[in-house]
Coordinates of C-alpha atoms in Angstrom, one line a residue:
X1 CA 1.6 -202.6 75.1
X2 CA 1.3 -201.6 78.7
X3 CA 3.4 -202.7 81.4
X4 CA 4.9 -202.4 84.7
X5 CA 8.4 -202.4 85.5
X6 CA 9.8 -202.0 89.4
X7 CA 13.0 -199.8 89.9
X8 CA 16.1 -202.4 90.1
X9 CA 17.8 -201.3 93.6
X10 CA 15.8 -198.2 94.1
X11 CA 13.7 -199.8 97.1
X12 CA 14.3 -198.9 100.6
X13 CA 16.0 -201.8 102.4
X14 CA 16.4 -202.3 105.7
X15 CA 18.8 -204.1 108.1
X16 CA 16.3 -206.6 109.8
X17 CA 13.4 -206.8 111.9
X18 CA 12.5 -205.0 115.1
X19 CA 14.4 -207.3 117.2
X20 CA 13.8 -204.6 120.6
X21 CA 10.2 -204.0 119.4
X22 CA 9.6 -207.6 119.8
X23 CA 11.4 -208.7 122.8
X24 CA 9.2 -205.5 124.7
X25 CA 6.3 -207.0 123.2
X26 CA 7.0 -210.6 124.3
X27 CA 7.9 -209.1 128.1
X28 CA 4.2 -207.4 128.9
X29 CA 2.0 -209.8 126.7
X30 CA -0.7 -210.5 128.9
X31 CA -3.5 -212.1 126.5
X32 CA -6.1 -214.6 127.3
X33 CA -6.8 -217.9 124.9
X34 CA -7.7 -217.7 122.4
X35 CA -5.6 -214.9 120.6
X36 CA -4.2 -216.7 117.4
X37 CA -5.7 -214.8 114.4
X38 CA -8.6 -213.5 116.6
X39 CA -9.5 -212.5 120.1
X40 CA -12.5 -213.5 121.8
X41 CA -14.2 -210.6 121.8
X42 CA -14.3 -211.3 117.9
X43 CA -15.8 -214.9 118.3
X44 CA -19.5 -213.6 118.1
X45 CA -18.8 -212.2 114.5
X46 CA -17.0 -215.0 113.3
X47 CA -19.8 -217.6 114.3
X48 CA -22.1 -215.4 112.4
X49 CA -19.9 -215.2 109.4
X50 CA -19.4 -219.3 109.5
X51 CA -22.9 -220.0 109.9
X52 CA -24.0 -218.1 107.0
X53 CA -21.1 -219.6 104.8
X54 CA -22.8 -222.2 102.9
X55 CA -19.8 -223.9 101.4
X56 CA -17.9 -224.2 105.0
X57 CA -21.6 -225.7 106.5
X58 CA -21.3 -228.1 103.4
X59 CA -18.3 -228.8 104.5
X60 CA -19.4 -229.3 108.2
X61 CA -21.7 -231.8 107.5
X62 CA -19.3 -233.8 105.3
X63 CA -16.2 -233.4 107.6
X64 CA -17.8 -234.9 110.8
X65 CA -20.6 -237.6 109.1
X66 CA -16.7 -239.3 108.4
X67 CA -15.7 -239.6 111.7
X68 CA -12.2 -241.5 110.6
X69 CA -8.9 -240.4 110.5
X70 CA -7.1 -240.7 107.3
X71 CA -5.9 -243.6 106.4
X72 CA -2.0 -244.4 107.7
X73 CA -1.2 -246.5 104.8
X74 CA -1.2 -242.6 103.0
X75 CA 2.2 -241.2 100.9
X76 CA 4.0 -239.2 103.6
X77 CA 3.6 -235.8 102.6
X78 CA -0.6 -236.3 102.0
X79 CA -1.3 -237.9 105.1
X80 CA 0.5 -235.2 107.1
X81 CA -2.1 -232.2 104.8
X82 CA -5.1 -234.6 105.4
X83 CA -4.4 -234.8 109.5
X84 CA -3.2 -231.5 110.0
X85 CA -6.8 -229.7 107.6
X86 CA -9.1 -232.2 109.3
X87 CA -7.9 -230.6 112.9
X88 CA -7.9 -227.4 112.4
X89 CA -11.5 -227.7 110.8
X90 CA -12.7 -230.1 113.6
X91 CA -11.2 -227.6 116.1
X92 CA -12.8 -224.5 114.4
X93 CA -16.3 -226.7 113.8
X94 CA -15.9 -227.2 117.7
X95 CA -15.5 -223.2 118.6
X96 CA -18.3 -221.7 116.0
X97 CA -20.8 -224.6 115.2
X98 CA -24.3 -225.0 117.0
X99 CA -24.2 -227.0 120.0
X100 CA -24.8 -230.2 118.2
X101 CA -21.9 -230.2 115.2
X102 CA -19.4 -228.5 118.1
X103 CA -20.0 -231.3 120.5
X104 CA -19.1 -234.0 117.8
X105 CA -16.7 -232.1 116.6
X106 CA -14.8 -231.3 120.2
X107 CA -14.7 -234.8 120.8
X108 CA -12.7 -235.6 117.6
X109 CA -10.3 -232.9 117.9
X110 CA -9.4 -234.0 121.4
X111 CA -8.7 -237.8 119.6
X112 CA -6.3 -236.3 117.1
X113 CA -5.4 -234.0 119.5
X114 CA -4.4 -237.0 121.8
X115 CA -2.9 -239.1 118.5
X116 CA -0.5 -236.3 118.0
X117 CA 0.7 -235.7 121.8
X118 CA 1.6 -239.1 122.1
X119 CA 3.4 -239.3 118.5
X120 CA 7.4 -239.5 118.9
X121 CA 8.0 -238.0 115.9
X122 CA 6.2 -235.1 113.6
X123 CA 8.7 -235.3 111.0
X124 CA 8.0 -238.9 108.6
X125 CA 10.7 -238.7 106.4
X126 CA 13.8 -238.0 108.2
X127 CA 15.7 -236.8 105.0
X128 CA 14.1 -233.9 105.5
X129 CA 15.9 -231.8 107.4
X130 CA 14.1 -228.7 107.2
X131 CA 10.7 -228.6 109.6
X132 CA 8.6 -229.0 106.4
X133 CA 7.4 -231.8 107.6
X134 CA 6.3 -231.0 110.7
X135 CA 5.1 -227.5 110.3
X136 CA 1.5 -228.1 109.4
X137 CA 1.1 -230.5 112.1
X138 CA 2.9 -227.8 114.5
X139 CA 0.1 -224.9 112.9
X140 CA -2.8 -227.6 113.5
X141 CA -1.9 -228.5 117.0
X142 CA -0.8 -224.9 118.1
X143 CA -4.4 -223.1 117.1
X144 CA -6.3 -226.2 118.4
X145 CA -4.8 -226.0 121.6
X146 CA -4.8 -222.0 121.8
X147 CA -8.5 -222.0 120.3
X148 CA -10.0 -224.6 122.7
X149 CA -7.7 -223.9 125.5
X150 CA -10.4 -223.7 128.1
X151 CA -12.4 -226.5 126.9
X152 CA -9.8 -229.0 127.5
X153 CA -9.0 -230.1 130.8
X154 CA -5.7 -229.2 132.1
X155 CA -3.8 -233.2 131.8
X156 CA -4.5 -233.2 128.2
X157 CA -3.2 -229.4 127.7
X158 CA 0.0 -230.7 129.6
X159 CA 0.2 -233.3 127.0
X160 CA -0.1 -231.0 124.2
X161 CA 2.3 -228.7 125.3
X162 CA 4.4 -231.4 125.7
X163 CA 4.2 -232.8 122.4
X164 CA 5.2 -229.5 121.3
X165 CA 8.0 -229.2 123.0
X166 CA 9.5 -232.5 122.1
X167 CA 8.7 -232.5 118.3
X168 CA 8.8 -228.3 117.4
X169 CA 9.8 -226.0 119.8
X170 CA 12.9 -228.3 121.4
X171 CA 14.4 -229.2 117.9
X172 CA 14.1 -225.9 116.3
X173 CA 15.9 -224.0 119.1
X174 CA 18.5 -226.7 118.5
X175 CA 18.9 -225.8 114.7
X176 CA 18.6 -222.3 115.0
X177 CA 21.5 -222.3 117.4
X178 CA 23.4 -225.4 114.8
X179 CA 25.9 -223.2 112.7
X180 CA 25.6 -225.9 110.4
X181 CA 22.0 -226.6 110.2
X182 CA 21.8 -224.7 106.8
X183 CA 17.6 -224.5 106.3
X184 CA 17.8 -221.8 108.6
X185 CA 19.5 -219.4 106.1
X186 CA 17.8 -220.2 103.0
X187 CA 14.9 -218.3 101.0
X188 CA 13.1 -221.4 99.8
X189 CA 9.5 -222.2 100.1
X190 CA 10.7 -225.1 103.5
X191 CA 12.2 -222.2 105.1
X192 CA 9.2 -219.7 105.2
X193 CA 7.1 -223.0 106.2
X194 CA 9.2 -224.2 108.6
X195 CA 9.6 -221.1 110.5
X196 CA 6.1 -219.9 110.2
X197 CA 5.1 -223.6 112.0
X198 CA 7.9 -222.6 114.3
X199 CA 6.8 -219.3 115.0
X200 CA 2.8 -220.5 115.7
X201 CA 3.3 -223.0 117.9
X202 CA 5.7 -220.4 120.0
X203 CA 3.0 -218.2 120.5
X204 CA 0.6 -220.7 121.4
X205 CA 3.2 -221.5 124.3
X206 CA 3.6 -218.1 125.3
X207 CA 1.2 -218.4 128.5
X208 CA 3.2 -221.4 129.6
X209 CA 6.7 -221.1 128.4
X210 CA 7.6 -217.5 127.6
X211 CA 11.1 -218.0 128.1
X212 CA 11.5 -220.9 125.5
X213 CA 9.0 -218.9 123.6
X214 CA 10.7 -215.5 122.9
X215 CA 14.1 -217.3 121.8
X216 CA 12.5 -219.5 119.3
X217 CA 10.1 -216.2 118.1
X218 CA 14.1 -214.2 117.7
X219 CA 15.5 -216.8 116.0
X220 CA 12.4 -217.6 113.8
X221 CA 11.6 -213.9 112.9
X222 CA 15.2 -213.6 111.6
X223 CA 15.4 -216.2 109.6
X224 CA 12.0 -215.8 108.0
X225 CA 13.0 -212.0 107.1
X226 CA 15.7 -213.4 105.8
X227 CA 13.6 -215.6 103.4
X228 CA 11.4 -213.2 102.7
X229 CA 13.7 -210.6 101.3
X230 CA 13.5 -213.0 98.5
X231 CA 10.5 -211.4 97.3
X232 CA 11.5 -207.5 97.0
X233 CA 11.4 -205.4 95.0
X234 CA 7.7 -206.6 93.4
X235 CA 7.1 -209.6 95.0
X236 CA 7.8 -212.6 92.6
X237 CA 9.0 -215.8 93.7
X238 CA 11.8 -217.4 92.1
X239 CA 10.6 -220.8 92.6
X240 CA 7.4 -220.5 90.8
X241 CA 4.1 -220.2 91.6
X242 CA 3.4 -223.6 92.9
X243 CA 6.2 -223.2 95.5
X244 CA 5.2 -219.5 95.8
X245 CA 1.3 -220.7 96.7
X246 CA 2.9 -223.1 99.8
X247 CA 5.0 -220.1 101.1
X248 CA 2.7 -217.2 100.5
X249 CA -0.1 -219.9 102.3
X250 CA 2.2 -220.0 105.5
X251 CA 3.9 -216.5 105.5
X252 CA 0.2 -215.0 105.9
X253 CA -0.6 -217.4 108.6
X254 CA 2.7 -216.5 110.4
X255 CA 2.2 -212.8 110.1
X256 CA -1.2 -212.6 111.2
X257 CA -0.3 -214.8 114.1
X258 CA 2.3 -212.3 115.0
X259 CA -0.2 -209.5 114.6
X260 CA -3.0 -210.7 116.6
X261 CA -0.7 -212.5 119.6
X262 CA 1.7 -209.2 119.8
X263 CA -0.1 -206.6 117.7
X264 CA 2.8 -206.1 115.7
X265 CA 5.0 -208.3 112.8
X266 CA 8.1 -206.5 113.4
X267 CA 8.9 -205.5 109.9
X268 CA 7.9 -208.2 107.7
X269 CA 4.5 -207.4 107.0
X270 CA 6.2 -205.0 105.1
X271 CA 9.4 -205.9 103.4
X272 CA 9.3 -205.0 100.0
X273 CA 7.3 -207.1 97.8
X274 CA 5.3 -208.8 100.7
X275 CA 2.3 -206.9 99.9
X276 CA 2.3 -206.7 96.6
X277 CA 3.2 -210.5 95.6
X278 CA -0.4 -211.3 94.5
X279 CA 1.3 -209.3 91.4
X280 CA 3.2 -212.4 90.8
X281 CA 0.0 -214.5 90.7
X282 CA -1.9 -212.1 88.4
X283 CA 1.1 -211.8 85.6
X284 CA 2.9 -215.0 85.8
X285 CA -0.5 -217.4 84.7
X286 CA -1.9 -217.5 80.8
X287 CA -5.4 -216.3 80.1
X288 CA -6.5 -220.0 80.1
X289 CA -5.3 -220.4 83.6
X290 CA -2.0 -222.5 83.1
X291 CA 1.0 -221.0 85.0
X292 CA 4.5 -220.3 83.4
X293 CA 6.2 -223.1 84.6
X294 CA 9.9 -222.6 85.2
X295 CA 11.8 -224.5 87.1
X296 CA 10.6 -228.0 88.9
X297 CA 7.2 -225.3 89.4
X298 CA 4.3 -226.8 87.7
X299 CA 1.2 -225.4 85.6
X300 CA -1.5 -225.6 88.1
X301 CA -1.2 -223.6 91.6
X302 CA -3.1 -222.3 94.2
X303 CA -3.7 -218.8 94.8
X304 CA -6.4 -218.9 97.6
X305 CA -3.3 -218.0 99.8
X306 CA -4.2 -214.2 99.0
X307 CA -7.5 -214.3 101.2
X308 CA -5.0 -212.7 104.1
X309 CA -3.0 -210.7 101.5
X310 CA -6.4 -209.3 100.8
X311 CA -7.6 -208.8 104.1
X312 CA -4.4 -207.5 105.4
X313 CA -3.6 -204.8 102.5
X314 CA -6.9 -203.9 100.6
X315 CA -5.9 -205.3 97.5
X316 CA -9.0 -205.6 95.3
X317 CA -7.0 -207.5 92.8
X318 CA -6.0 -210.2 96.0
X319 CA -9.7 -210.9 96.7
X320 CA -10.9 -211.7 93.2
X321 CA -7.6 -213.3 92.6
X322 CA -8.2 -215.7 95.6
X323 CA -11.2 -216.8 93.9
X324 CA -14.3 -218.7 96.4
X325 CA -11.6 -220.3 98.9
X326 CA -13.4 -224.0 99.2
X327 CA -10.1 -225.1 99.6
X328 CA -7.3 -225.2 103.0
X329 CA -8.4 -221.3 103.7
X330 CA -12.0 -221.8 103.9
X331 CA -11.9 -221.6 107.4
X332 CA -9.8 -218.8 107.6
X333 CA -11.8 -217.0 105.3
X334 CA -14.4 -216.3 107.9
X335 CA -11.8 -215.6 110.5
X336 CA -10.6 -212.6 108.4
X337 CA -13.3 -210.3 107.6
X338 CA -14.6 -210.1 103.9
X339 CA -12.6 -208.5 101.2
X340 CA -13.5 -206.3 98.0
X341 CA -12.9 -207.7 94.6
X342 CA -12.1 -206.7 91.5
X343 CA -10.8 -208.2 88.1
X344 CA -8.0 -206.6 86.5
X345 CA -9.3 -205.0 84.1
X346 CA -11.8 -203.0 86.1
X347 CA -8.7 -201.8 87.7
X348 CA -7.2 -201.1 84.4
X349 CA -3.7 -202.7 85.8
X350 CA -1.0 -202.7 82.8
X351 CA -1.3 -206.1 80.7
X352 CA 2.4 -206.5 81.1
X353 CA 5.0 -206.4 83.8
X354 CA 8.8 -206.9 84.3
X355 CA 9.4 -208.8 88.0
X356 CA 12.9 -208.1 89.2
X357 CA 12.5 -210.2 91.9
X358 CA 12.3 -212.9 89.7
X359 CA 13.5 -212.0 86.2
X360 CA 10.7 -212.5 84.7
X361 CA 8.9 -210.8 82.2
X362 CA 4.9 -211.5 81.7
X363 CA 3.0 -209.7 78.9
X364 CA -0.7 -210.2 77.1
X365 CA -2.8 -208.3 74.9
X366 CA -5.9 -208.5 76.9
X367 CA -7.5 -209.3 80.2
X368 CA -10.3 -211.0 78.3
X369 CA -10.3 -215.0 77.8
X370 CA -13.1 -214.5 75.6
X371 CA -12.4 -216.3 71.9
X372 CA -12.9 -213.1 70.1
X373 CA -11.0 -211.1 72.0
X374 CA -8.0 -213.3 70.9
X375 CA -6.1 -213.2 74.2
X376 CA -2.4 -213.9 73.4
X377 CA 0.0 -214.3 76.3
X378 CA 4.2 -214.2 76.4
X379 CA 6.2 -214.7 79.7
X380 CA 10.3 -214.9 79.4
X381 CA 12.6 -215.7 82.0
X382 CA 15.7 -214.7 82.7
X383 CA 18.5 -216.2 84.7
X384 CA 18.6 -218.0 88.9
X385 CA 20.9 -215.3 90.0
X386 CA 20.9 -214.2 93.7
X387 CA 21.9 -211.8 95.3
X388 CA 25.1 -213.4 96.1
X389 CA 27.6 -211.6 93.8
X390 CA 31.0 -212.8 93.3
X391 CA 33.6 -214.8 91.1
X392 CA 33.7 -218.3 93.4
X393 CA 31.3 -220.5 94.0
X394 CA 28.1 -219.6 95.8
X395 CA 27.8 -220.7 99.4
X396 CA 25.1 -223.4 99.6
X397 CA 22.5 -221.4 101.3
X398 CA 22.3 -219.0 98.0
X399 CA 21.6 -222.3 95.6
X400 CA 18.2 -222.2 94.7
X401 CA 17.0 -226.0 95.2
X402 CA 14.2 -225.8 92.2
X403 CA 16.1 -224.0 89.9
X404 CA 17.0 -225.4 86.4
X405 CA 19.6 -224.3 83.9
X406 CA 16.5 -222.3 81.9
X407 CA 17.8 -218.6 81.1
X408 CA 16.0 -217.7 78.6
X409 CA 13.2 -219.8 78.4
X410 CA 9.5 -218.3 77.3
X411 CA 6.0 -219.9 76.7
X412 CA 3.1 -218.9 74.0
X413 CA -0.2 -219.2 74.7
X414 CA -3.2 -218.0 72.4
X415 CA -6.2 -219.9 71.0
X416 CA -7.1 -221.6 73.8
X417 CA -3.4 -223.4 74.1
X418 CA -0.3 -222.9 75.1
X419 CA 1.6 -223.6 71.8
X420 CA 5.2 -223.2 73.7
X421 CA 5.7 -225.2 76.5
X422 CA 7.9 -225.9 79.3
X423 CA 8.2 -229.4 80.3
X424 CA 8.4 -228.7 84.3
X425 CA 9.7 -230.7 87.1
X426 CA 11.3 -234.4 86.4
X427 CA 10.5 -237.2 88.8
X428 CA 12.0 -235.9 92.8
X429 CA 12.7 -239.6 93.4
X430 CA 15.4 -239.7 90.2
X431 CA 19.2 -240.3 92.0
X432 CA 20.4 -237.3 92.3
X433 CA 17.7 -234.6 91.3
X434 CA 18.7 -232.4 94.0
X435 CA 22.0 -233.0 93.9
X436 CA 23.4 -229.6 92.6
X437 CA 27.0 -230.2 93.5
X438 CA 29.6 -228.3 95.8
X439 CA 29.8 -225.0 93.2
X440 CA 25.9 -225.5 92.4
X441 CA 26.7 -226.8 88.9
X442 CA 28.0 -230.1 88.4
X443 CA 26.1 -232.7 90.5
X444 CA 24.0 -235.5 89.1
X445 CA 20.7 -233.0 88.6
X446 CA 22.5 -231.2 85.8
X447 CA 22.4 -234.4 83.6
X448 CA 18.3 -235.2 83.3
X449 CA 17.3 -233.2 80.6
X450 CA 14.6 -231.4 81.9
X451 CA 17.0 -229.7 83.9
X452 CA 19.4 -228.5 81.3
X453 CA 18.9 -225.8 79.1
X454 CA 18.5 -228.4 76.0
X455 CA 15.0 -229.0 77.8
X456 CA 14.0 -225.3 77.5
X457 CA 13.3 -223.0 74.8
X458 CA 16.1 -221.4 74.7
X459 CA 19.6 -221.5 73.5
X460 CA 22.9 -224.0 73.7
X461 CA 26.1 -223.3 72.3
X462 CA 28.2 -225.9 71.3
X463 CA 26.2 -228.4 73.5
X464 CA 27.5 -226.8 76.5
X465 CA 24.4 -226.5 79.1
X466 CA 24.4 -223.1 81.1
X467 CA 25.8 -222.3 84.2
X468 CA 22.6 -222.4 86.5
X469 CA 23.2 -219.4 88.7
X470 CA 24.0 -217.3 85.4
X471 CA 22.4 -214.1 85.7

């Protein structure tokens, strides 16, 4: 059987981004509005491209016959996605549509607009100490205000920027500079959001606070490099590919913010396995479409994230991976010109391959779902180890929050079902889920059995459950 395996250290590393590259570039930019993730010289190709998008007109139509907000009364997390989606569509509706649908539509985004300038607080669940919370509002508010910056008149762009201020740009320079604010340092899927929300809504504010601007962009550019070094050498994600779709979904979006505002992303566009992690997403799902689910990941997952990936790098395999984008990156979609696809096997890409980014191993006998090709498909995985290497217990930054005690563990599918399964995330509300302990092995989340190794397939001994950062 075919397969792929990437060298273990022989990829070329290197200390951290362009630090000098980007302060120079910070210094002499002198761009007008709008400039995040197009220019408006582009704006006469991207109407055309939107109006002859029937599923994003579809969408039009639905968006704005629904004037209403979302409902208040929503859970947390899904009232934050359904305000923050509505304004970036009502805001890109209002820059691309006829005169009619733009009209409506400018008018609503300079309600929510208003709603979220006058908020005290973009962050709902103050548990959350990461900017998770708050970074898709942040991305929403910072492209509405950069894309419709000379539509709205100048009290209500003071209020924006103000709102910004208090509820992103002020709190974050206080955590970056917090030696103990710990979010900053991790390579979890809050991290790369929270700095990528970080990151957009300081370049939106680089016309009227550069200073502010540039030390948030150092600080945020650091930290997300550090995250993203997560995904070298082959670009797997050791959280899994549900927490991988979230982060891939918001790295994009940070790097081709960086890339239009300042022409450059300073070295992360291309840390080792950043271009390539659509890899993860062809190898690490079945040929029914059911994701290996280690970890608190879960079956189903979203992989429209590679519609930049595909733009950015030319990856066939990206476009037709990305599938017809109805979803959050339908708008975007138009923004970045089309893409080529192509299935795998029309590539002839190896049915198998060994991710050492993740250790993970993913092979098949076939592209083909078709019955009577009898596709049969084996993924493995190995252990949570980071690269933190040493005899005493791992500093908390190096834990990996969604990690279980499953070394070992494997799923089957063929037949049109996945005959080995693994059982996924428990409830996040249990006492203690995330509760790893002080040496990252004996809080509270070690005894629900989905975490321990008892709830994977793969082996105890003595009825001792593994050590969870065991290699």
């Amino acid at each position: 059987m075919p397969f792929d395996s990437a060298r273990v250290l022989g990829f070329e590393a290197t200390a951290g981004p362009d630090c000098a590259a980007l302060e120079q570039a910070v210094a002499r930019f002198a761009l007008p509005h709008p400039y995040l993730l197009f220019h408006p010289a582009d704006l006469p190709e991207i109407r055309g491209r939107a109006i002859a998008n029937q599923p994003l007109q579809a969408r039009w139509e639905k968006l704005l016959s629904d004037p209403s907000p979302p409902p208040s009364t929503a859970e947390p997390r899904m009232l934050i996605k359904r305000r923050a989606r509505r304004l970036i569509n009502t805001a890109f509706i209002a820059l691309t549509a006829d005169q009619s649908l733009a009209e409506r539509a400018f008018a609503a985004t300079r309600e929510a607009l208003a709603r979220f300038a006058a908020e005290k607080s973009w962050k709902p669940r103050p548990v959350i100490r990461s900017f998770l919370d708050c970074a898709e509002t942040a991305v929403a508010v910072a492209l509405a205000y950069d894309w419709l910056f000379d539509m709205l008149p100048a009290d209500e762009r003071n209020e924006i920027e103000n709102g910004l201020r208090r509820n992103v740009l002020e709190p974050a320079l206080a955590a970056y500079e917090d030696r103990s604010s710990l979010w900053p340092r991790r390579r979890d899927n809050c991290t790369v959001v929270s700095n990528s929300g970080i990151l957009v809504a300081a370049l939106s504010m680089l016309t009227s606070d550069r200073a502010q601007a540039a030390k948030l962009l150092r600080y945020g550019v650091v930290s997300m490099w550090n995250a993203l070094s997560a995904l070298a050498p082959d670009g797997a994600w050791r959280e899994g590919l549900s927490y991988w779709s979230l982060a891939m979904r918001y790295a994009g979006l940070m790097a081709a913010a960086l890339e239009s505002t300042l022409g450059d992303s300073f070295g992360l566009s291309g840390m080792p396995g950043f271009a390539q992690t659509g890899d993860f997403a062809l190898h690490a799902v079945g040929p029914f479409g059911a994701a290996f689910n280690f970890g608190d990941s879960e079956q189903h997952y979203d992989a429209s994230s590679l519609a930049w990936f595909a733009h950015r790098f030319g990856r066939p395999i990206d476009g037709w991976l990305s599938g017809n984008n109805e979803g959050w990156q339908l708008p975007f979609t138009v923004i970045w010109p089309s893409w080529r696809k192509a299935e795998p096997a029309r590539l002839d890409l190896p049915t198998g391959k060994i991710f050492r980014s993740g250790d993970l191993a993913c092979f098949r006998n076939t592209w083909s779902a078709a019955v009577e090709t009898r596709p049969v498909y084996l993924a493995i995985k190995g252990g949570n180890v980071s690269d933190w290497i040493g005899d005493h217990t791992p500093p908390p930054e190096e834990i990996w929050l969604h990690a279980q005690a499953d070394a070992g563990t494997f799923v089957v599918d063929g037949a049109r079902c996945r005959w080995v399964v693994d059982m996924g995330s428990d409830d996040y509300d249990l006492p203690g889920y995330f509760d790893h302990g002080v040496d990252g092995r004996s809080g509270r989340r070690w005894r629900y059995y989905r975490s321990q190794a008892a709830g994977h397939n793969t082996l105890t001994i003595g009825g001792r459950d593994q050590i969870p950062s065991s290699p």
